[in-house]
Short mmCIF file of C-alpha atoms in Angstrom, two decimals:
data_model
loop_
_atom_site.label_atom_id
_atom_site.label_comp_id
_atom_site.label_asym_id
_atom_site.label_seq_id
_atom_site.Cartn_x
_atom_site.Cartn_y
_atom_site.Cartn_z
CA MET A 8 -28.28 -8.65 -58.90
CA LYS A 9 -30.49 -9.46 -55.98
CA LEU A 10 -33.12 -11.38 -57.91
CA LEU A 11 -30.57 -13.95 -59.16
CA GLU A 12 -28.71 -14.20 -55.79
CA GLU A 13 -31.87 -14.94 -53.98
CA ARG A 14 -32.81 -17.60 -56.50
CA ILE A 15 -29.29 -19.19 -56.17
CA GLN A 16 -29.64 -19.18 -52.32
CA LYS A 17 -33.08 -20.82 -52.59
CA GLU A 18 -32.45 -23.50 -55.19
CA GLY A 19 -28.68 -23.88 -55.67
CA ARG A 20 -26.93 -26.89 -54.26
CA VAL A 21 -23.20 -26.89 -53.49
CA LEU A 22 -21.64 -30.27 -54.21
CA PRO A 23 -18.12 -31.33 -53.27
CA GLY A 24 -15.49 -30.23 -55.77
CA ASP A 25 -16.59 -26.59 -55.86
CA ILE A 26 -19.70 -27.50 -57.95
CA LEU A 27 -22.72 -25.26 -57.87
CA LYS A 28 -25.88 -27.02 -59.14
CA ILE A 29 -28.46 -24.64 -60.40
CA ASP A 30 -30.08 -26.75 -63.02
CA SER A 31 -33.60 -26.22 -61.72
CA PHE A 32 -33.69 -22.66 -63.28
CA LEU A 33 -30.50 -21.88 -65.11
CA ASN A 34 -29.40 -24.94 -66.99
CA HIS A 35 -31.27 -28.03 -68.00
CA GLN A 36 -34.63 -26.55 -66.70
CA ILE A 37 -34.64 -22.88 -67.42
CA ASP A 38 -36.88 -20.25 -65.87
CA VAL A 39 -37.20 -18.22 -69.02
CA VAL A 40 -39.12 -15.36 -67.33
CA LEU A 41 -36.18 -14.92 -64.93
CA MET A 42 -33.71 -15.40 -67.84
CA ASP A 43 -35.44 -12.62 -69.69
CA GLN A 44 -35.02 -10.29 -66.73
CA LEU A 45 -31.29 -11.22 -66.67
CA ALA A 46 -31.07 -10.53 -70.40
CA GLU A 47 -32.57 -7.08 -69.78
CA GLU A 48 -29.93 -6.40 -67.17
CA PHE A 49 -27.20 -7.37 -69.63
CA TYR A 50 -28.80 -4.95 -72.07
CA HIS A 51 -28.63 -2.17 -69.55
CA ARG A 52 -25.06 -2.86 -68.57
CA PHE A 53 -23.81 -2.92 -72.14
CA ALA A 54 -26.20 -0.41 -73.60
CA CYS A 55 -23.34 2.08 -74.12
CA GLU A 56 -21.44 -0.45 -76.37
CA ARG A 57 -22.06 -1.05 -79.97
CA VAL A 58 -22.93 -4.75 -80.18
CA ASP A 59 -23.21 -6.36 -83.59
CA LYS A 60 -23.64 -10.00 -82.39
CA VAL A 61 -23.90 -12.07 -79.27
CA LEU A 62 -21.64 -15.11 -79.04
CA THR A 63 -21.96 -17.99 -76.66
CA LEU A 64 -20.99 -21.64 -76.27
CA GLU A 65 -23.41 -24.52 -76.62
CA ALA A 66 -25.51 -25.73 -74.93
CA SER A 67 -26.14 -24.05 -71.60
CA GLY A 68 -25.29 -20.50 -72.80
CA ILE A 69 -27.75 -20.50 -75.61
CA ALA A 70 -30.93 -19.56 -73.70
CA SER A 71 -29.44 -16.37 -72.12
CA ALA A 72 -27.55 -15.47 -75.31
CA THR A 73 -30.74 -15.72 -77.32
CA LEU A 74 -32.74 -13.50 -75.01
CA THR A 75 -29.86 -10.97 -74.76
CA ALA A 76 -29.44 -10.84 -78.46
CA LEU A 77 -33.17 -10.20 -78.83
CA LYS A 78 -32.84 -7.11 -76.55
CA PHE A 79 -30.08 -5.76 -78.83
CA LYS A 80 -31.91 -6.97 -81.94
CA VAL A 81 -28.79 -8.52 -83.32
CA PRO A 82 -28.02 -12.19 -84.33
CA MET A 83 -26.76 -14.81 -81.84
CA VAL A 84 -24.04 -17.19 -82.70
CA PHE A 85 -23.13 -20.21 -80.65
CA ALA A 86 -19.77 -21.95 -80.82
CA LYS A 87 -19.85 -25.71 -80.90
CA LYS A 88 -17.88 -28.24 -79.01
CA SER A 89 -16.00 -30.16 -81.66
CA LYS A 90 -15.92 -33.90 -81.49
CA THR A 91 -12.84 -34.19 -83.81
CA SER A 92 -9.55 -32.47 -83.76
CA ASN A 93 -9.54 -32.25 -87.59
CA ILE A 94 -10.58 -28.73 -87.94
CA ASP A 95 -11.98 -27.56 -91.18
CA ASP A 96 -10.62 -24.52 -92.98
CA ASP A 97 -13.96 -22.87 -92.69
CA LEU A 98 -13.82 -22.78 -88.94
CA TYR A 99 -12.11 -20.79 -86.24
CA SER A 100 -11.17 -22.98 -83.28
CA ALA A 101 -9.79 -22.59 -79.79
CA GLN A 102 -8.98 -24.85 -76.89
CA ALA A 103 -10.81 -24.58 -73.55
CA TYR A 104 -9.66 -26.64 -70.63
CA SER A 105 -12.60 -27.79 -68.43
CA TYR A 106 -11.54 -28.15 -64.81
CA THR A 107 -14.96 -29.71 -64.05
CA HIS A 108 -14.46 -32.50 -66.54
CA ALA A 109 -10.62 -32.50 -66.47
CA ARG A 110 -10.32 -32.36 -70.25
CA THR A 111 -9.58 -29.98 -73.08
CA ASN A 112 -12.47 -29.12 -75.36
CA THR A 113 -12.02 -27.79 -78.79
CA ILE A 114 -14.61 -25.16 -79.67
CA VAL A 115 -15.32 -24.00 -83.13
CA VAL A 116 -17.38 -21.43 -84.98
CA SER A 117 -17.90 -20.99 -88.71
CA LYS A 118 -15.82 -18.25 -90.24
CA ALA A 119 -19.00 -17.10 -92.06
CA PHE A 120 -20.51 -15.86 -88.71
CA LEU A 121 -17.73 -13.79 -87.18
CA LYS A 122 -16.34 -10.95 -89.42
CA ALA A 123 -13.52 -8.47 -89.10
CA GLY A 124 -14.66 -5.18 -87.58
CA GLU A 125 -17.71 -6.62 -85.77
CA ARG A 126 -18.19 -5.91 -82.08
CA ILE A 127 -19.16 -9.13 -80.30
CA LEU A 128 -20.80 -9.44 -76.85
CA ILE A 129 -19.81 -12.79 -75.21
CA VAL A 130 -22.51 -14.20 -72.93
CA ASP A 131 -22.10 -17.33 -70.86
CA ASP A 132 -23.76 -18.99 -67.87
CA PHE A 133 -20.72 -19.51 -65.61
CA LEU A 134 -17.35 -17.90 -65.06
CA ALA A 135 -14.90 -19.86 -62.93
CA ASN A 136 -11.38 -20.38 -64.29
CA GLY A 137 -12.30 -18.30 -67.37
CA GLN A 138 -11.16 -20.97 -69.83
CA ALA A 139 -14.41 -21.04 -71.82
CA SER A 140 -14.63 -17.19 -72.05
CA LEU A 141 -10.97 -16.95 -73.06
CA ALA A 142 -11.57 -19.45 -75.84
CA LEU A 143 -14.63 -17.59 -77.07
CA ALA A 144 -12.65 -14.36 -76.98
CA SER A 145 -9.92 -16.08 -79.01
CA LEU A 146 -12.51 -17.02 -81.70
CA VAL A 147 -13.56 -13.29 -81.83
CA GLU A 148 -10.02 -12.05 -82.20
CA GLN A 149 -9.06 -14.72 -84.78
CA ALA A 150 -11.83 -13.16 -86.88
CA GLY A 151 -10.43 -9.62 -86.50
CA ALA A 152 -13.56 -8.74 -84.51
CA THR A 153 -13.59 -7.03 -81.10
CA VAL A 154 -14.94 -8.26 -77.78
CA ALA A 155 -17.47 -5.67 -76.76
CA GLY A 156 -17.78 -7.18 -73.36
CA ILE A 157 -18.38 -10.38 -71.41
CA GLY A 158 -21.72 -11.00 -69.63
CA ILE A 159 -21.80 -13.77 -67.13
CA LEU A 160 -24.76 -15.07 -65.24
CA VAL A 161 -22.92 -16.55 -62.29
CA GLU A 162 -19.29 -15.88 -61.42
CA LYS A 163 -17.25 -17.82 -58.98
CA ALA A 164 -15.35 -14.75 -57.71
CA HIS A 165 -13.06 -16.90 -55.62
CA GLN A 166 -11.61 -18.37 -58.79
CA ALA A 167 -9.18 -16.93 -61.31
CA GLY A 168 -11.45 -16.25 -64.29
CA ARG A 169 -12.18 -12.56 -63.92
CA GLY A 170 -8.46 -11.65 -63.34
CA LEU A 171 -7.46 -13.38 -66.51
CA LEU A 172 -10.16 -11.68 -68.64
CA GLU A 173 -9.51 -8.31 -67.17
CA GLU A 174 -5.78 -8.70 -67.75
CA LYS A 175 -6.64 -9.02 -71.47
CA GLY A 176 -8.59 -5.78 -71.20
CA TYR A 177 -12.08 -7.23 -71.38
CA ARG A 178 -14.90 -5.75 -69.44
CA VAL A 179 -16.72 -8.40 -67.43
CA GLU A 180 -20.21 -7.99 -66.07
CA SER A 181 -21.52 -10.81 -63.79
CA LEU A 182 -25.14 -10.86 -62.54
CA ALA A 183 -24.26 -12.88 -59.47
CA ARG A 184 -20.73 -13.12 -57.84
CA VAL A 185 -20.23 -16.04 -55.53
CA ALA A 186 -17.67 -15.14 -52.89
CA SER A 187 -17.60 -18.58 -51.29
CA MET A 188 -19.56 -21.78 -51.33
CA ASP A 189 -19.47 -24.84 -49.19
CA PRO A 190 -21.72 -27.93 -48.96
CA GLU A 191 -22.07 -27.34 -45.20
CA THR A 192 -22.18 -23.59 -44.66
CA GLY A 193 -23.68 -22.55 -47.97
CA ILE A 194 -23.13 -19.69 -50.42
CA THR A 195 -22.06 -16.12 -49.81
CA PHE A 196 -21.97 -13.37 -52.49
CA VAL A 197 -19.54 -10.51 -53.14
CA GLU A 198 -21.12 -7.26 -51.75
CA ASP A 199 -21.58 -4.52 -54.39
CA MET B 9 -45.51 -19.59 -92.74
CA LYS B 10 -44.46 -17.34 -95.63
CA LEU B 11 -41.85 -15.42 -93.65
CA LEU B 12 -39.91 -18.50 -92.85
CA GLU B 13 -40.33 -20.13 -96.36
CA GLU B 14 -39.02 -17.02 -97.98
CA ARG B 15 -35.94 -16.92 -95.69
CA ILE B 16 -35.22 -20.58 -96.44
CA GLN B 17 -35.54 -19.95 -100.20
CA LYS B 18 -33.19 -17.05 -99.90
CA GLU B 19 -30.43 -18.51 -97.63
CA GLY B 20 -30.99 -22.24 -97.50
CA ARG B 21 -28.56 -24.51 -99.35
CA VAL B 22 -29.45 -27.98 -100.38
CA LEU B 23 -26.55 -30.42 -100.09
CA PRO B 24 -26.35 -33.94 -101.45
CA GLY B 25 -27.81 -36.54 -99.04
CA ASP B 26 -31.06 -34.62 -98.47
CA ILE B 27 -29.38 -32.04 -96.23
CA LEU B 28 -30.81 -28.56 -95.89
CA LYS B 29 -28.28 -26.11 -94.55
CA ILE B 30 -29.93 -23.13 -92.90
CA ASP B 31 -27.20 -22.29 -90.40
CA SER B 32 -27.05 -18.65 -91.22
CA PHE B 33 -30.29 -17.95 -89.47
CA LEU B 34 -31.72 -21.03 -87.78
CA ASN B 35 -28.84 -22.90 -86.26
CA HIS B 36 -25.28 -21.91 -85.45
CA GLN B 37 -26.12 -18.23 -86.25
CA ILE B 38 -29.61 -17.42 -85.23
CA ASP B 39 -31.72 -14.53 -86.32
CA VAL B 40 -33.40 -14.06 -82.96
CA VAL B 41 -35.84 -11.47 -84.20
CA LEU B 42 -37.17 -13.95 -86.81
CA MET B 43 -37.04 -16.69 -84.15
CA ASP B 44 -39.16 -14.54 -81.87
CA GLN B 45 -41.78 -14.21 -84.61
CA LEU B 46 -41.69 -18.01 -85.11
CA ALA B 47 -42.17 -18.50 -81.36
CA GLU B 48 -45.21 -16.13 -81.51
CA GLU B 49 -46.65 -18.33 -84.28
CA PHE B 50 -46.19 -21.41 -82.11
CA TYR B 51 -47.96 -19.56 -79.29
CA HIS B 52 -50.93 -18.83 -81.53
CA ARG B 53 -51.14 -22.31 -82.92
CA PHE B 54 -51.06 -23.92 -79.39
CA ALA B 55 -52.87 -21.20 -77.57
CA CYS B 56 -55.87 -23.52 -77.00
CA GLU B 57 -53.69 -26.05 -75.20
CA ARG B 58 -52.74 -26.05 -71.60
CA VAL B 59 -48.87 -25.96 -71.74
CA ASP B 60 -46.94 -26.39 -68.45
CA LYS B 61 -43.46 -26.67 -69.93
CA VAL B 62 -41.62 -26.62 -73.21
CA LEU B 63 -39.17 -29.51 -74.02
CA THR B 64 -36.51 -29.56 -76.66
CA LEU B 65 -33.22 -31.24 -77.45
CA GLU B 66 -29.82 -29.58 -77.13
CA ALA B 67 -28.35 -27.64 -78.87
CA SER B 68 -30.14 -26.33 -81.89
CA GLY B 69 -33.68 -26.54 -80.38
CA ILE B 70 -32.81 -24.32 -77.43
CA ALA B 71 -33.23 -20.89 -78.96
CA SER B 72 -36.74 -21.50 -80.27
CA ALA B 73 -37.82 -23.39 -77.23
CA THR B 74 -36.64 -20.54 -75.00
CA LEU B 75 -38.59 -17.89 -76.93
CA THR B 76 -41.68 -20.14 -77.13
CA ALA B 77 -41.60 -20.89 -73.42
CA LEU B 78 -41.37 -17.16 -72.80
CA LYS B 79 -44.60 -16.61 -74.77
CA PHE B 80 -46.36 -19.22 -72.56
CA LYS B 81 -44.57 -17.92 -69.47
CA VAL B 82 -43.59 -21.50 -68.55
CA PRO B 83 -40.13 -23.17 -67.94
CA MET B 84 -38.17 -24.65 -70.72
CA VAL B 85 -36.32 -27.95 -70.32
CA PHE B 86 -33.77 -29.28 -72.73
CA ALA B 87 -32.91 -32.97 -73.07
CA LYS B 88 -29.21 -33.70 -73.28
CA LYS B 89 -27.32 -36.07 -75.59
CA SER B 90 -25.75 -38.55 -73.30
CA LYS B 91 -22.12 -39.41 -73.84
CA THR B 92 -22.37 -42.64 -71.85
CA SER B 93 -24.84 -45.45 -71.96
CA ASN B 94 -24.64 -45.84 -68.19
CA ILE B 95 -27.89 -44.13 -67.40
CA ASP B 96 -28.41 -42.83 -63.91
CA ASP B 97 -31.54 -43.64 -61.91
CA ASP B 98 -32.42 -39.93 -61.79
CA LEU B 99 -32.75 -39.70 -65.55
CA TYR B 100 -35.36 -40.69 -68.14
CA SER B 101 -33.66 -41.82 -71.34
CA ALA B 102 -34.62 -42.74 -74.87
CA GLN B 103 -32.87 -43.64 -78.09
CA ALA B 104 -32.95 -41.53 -81.18
CA TYR B 105 -31.47 -42.81 -84.40
CA SER B 106 -29.86 -40.04 -86.46
CA TYR B 107 -29.98 -40.81 -90.21
CA THR B 108 -27.77 -37.76 -90.88
CA HIS B 109 -25.00 -39.05 -88.66
CA ALA B 110 -25.91 -42.74 -89.01
CA ARG B 111 -25.80 -43.39 -85.31
CA THR B 112 -28.01 -43.82 -82.35
CA ASN B 113 -27.99 -41.10 -79.78
CA THR B 114 -29.17 -41.60 -76.21
CA ILE B 115 -31.08 -38.59 -74.94
CA VAL B 116 -31.71 -37.94 -71.31
CA VAL B 117 -33.64 -35.60 -69.05
CA SER B 118 -33.62 -35.32 -65.27
CA LYS B 119 -36.63 -36.91 -63.58
CA ALA B 120 -36.83 -33.77 -61.48
CA PHE B 121 -37.98 -31.67 -64.46
CA LEU B 122 -40.79 -33.77 -66.04
CA LYS B 123 -43.66 -34.68 -63.78
CA ALA B 124 -46.75 -36.82 -63.96
CA GLY B 125 -49.79 -34.81 -65.07
CA GLU B 126 -47.85 -32.06 -66.80
CA ARG B 127 -48.66 -31.05 -70.31
CA ILE B 128 -45.52 -30.62 -72.37
CA LEU B 129 -45.08 -28.86 -75.70
CA ILE B 130 -42.20 -30.29 -77.61
CA VAL B 131 -40.35 -27.81 -79.87
CA ASP B 132 -37.53 -28.66 -82.27
CA ASP B 133 -35.85 -27.12 -85.29
CA PHE B 134 -36.19 -30.01 -87.81
CA LEU B 135 -38.64 -32.89 -88.42
CA ALA B 136 -37.45 -35.42 -90.95
CA ASN B 137 -37.66 -39.14 -89.91
CA GLY B 138 -39.18 -38.12 -86.59
CA GLN B 139 -36.68 -40.00 -84.50
CA ALA B 140 -35.72 -37.07 -82.27
CA SER B 141 -39.35 -36.07 -81.72
CA LEU B 142 -40.37 -39.63 -80.92
CA ALA B 143 -37.54 -39.88 -78.37
CA LEU B 144 -38.59 -36.58 -76.76
CA ALA B 145 -42.20 -37.82 -76.63
CA SER B 146 -41.01 -41.01 -74.97
CA LEU B 147 -39.29 -38.99 -72.21
CA VAL B 148 -42.64 -37.15 -71.61
CA GLU B 149 -44.59 -40.36 -71.44
CA GLN B 150 -42.09 -42.11 -69.21
CA ALA B 151 -42.76 -39.30 -66.75
CA GLY B 152 -46.49 -39.89 -66.87
CA ALA B 153 -46.79 -36.40 -68.56
CA THR B 154 -48.72 -35.65 -71.74
CA VAL B 155 -47.50 -34.32 -75.07
CA ALA B 156 -49.51 -31.15 -75.57
CA GLY B 157 -48.23 -30.88 -79.16
CA ILE B 158 -45.14 -30.83 -81.26
CA GLY B 159 -43.97 -27.57 -82.79
CA ILE B 160 -41.43 -27.79 -85.59
CA LEU B 161 -39.61 -25.05 -87.46
CA VAL B 162 -38.81 -26.89 -90.61
CA GLU B 163 -40.39 -30.16 -91.64
CA LYS B 164 -39.15 -32.28 -94.49
CA ALA B 165 -42.65 -33.36 -95.53
CA HIS B 166 -41.29 -35.86 -98.08
CA GLN B 167 -39.96 -37.93 -95.16
CA ALA B 168 -41.72 -40.18 -92.74
CA GLY B 169 -41.62 -38.16 -89.52
CA ARG B 170 -45.05 -36.52 -89.50
CA GLY B 171 -46.84 -39.81 -90.21
CA LEU B 172 -45.10 -41.59 -87.32
CA LEU B 173 -46.00 -38.80 -84.94
CA GLU B 174 -49.59 -38.54 -86.03
CA GLU B 175 -49.97 -42.37 -85.71
CA LYS B 176 -49.19 -41.91 -82.08
CA GLY B 177 -51.91 -39.27 -81.80
CA TYR B 178 -49.61 -36.26 -81.49
CA ARG B 179 -50.60 -32.96 -83.11
CA VAL B 180 -47.77 -31.62 -85.23
CA GLU B 181 -47.44 -28.01 -86.25
CA SER B 182 -44.70 -27.08 -88.65
CA LEU B 183 -43.86 -23.52 -89.66
CA ALA B 184 -42.34 -24.49 -92.97
CA ARG B 185 -43.08 -27.79 -94.85
CA VAL B 186 -40.54 -28.73 -97.49
CA ALA B 187 -42.20 -30.73 -100.21
CA SER B 188 -39.02 -31.40 -102.18
CA MET B 189 -35.41 -30.19 -102.25
CA ASP B 190 -32.67 -30.72 -104.76
CA PRO B 191 -29.18 -29.29 -105.09
CA GLU B 192 -29.99 -28.49 -108.76
CA THR B 193 -33.65 -27.46 -108.84
CA GLY B 194 -33.99 -26.04 -105.41
CA ILE B 195 -36.70 -26.22 -102.70
CA THR B 196 -40.45 -26.42 -102.98
CA PHE B 197 -42.95 -26.14 -100.10
CA VAL B 198 -46.23 -27.91 -99.40
CA GLU B 199 -49.08 -25.57 -100.30
CA ASP B 200 -51.41 -24.71 -97.45
#
């Protein structure tokens, strides 16, 4: 999506360690007017799917998931990062390894809010190694629900995430696909 | 606001320790259509104010802050709960004591996203003892910006928060004001 690619080119900063900082409009500070346009695009791309709920992971996925859920007029649920490894019987939980922070996070969601038979659209801000999306998909499947699709704002297409998700049969739609990024030479995108 | 009070009566659960659980529609799972109506109400109540940005605290304030910012067509910024006490020079920080969790949280925001002269609308899901709102207001004032107002979804009016905020001269608008709550006898609201 040109609109998002142009904004990433303009304001994104590439830091050593394959880090793309876009916290002036996509996380931390959020350009909600842009985000609403991105949500509209998710709505178009998944319009042919039945979507009963939108699921994301706190905190940086919540803004886009909220606006996307509003387009579909369905509830939004956000999984939480658990501080303890003592998981309650009322929760589904999954492990997500974070390469950025070099640690495994446990993410949880209340069993009350994912139900068998529901079709769940997963929305998240970044896709790189796919660990967060895989963990969210695991929560959906533990509930006996179905992943209706995975909508990503920014994909690092040079990393393994998409492949891992597609192997599992999930449809992935990313609004910007970074082909390469380098602190010196900048960012290139995958051509449509 | 009747719409929100009725929903709280219907789905809210009062737990021992003055806890109001409304995670089926306001946090964890979010009824975004309702949340959009609540954002519209914030927009009406603060329409006479100049609002340059909306500020909230991760994670449970993000949905309402996003939708409210969209009404004003301004950016939304969310303060983060810091895991470390080593605060970076690029951050404003403030302490917020949480009575629910009996600990002090450090909250931070990048200096890049709050600027002198801006008028900031603070939006949060709950107001009880006011510690989170006071900490958010402190971030605004450290930046040399001004608190344009404080919008709260659910206020526990039997607690001290509103008084502390009004003492500092902040205008507080709450969409539901709980007068009393009890696991046995239920919830009553402040009459308008």
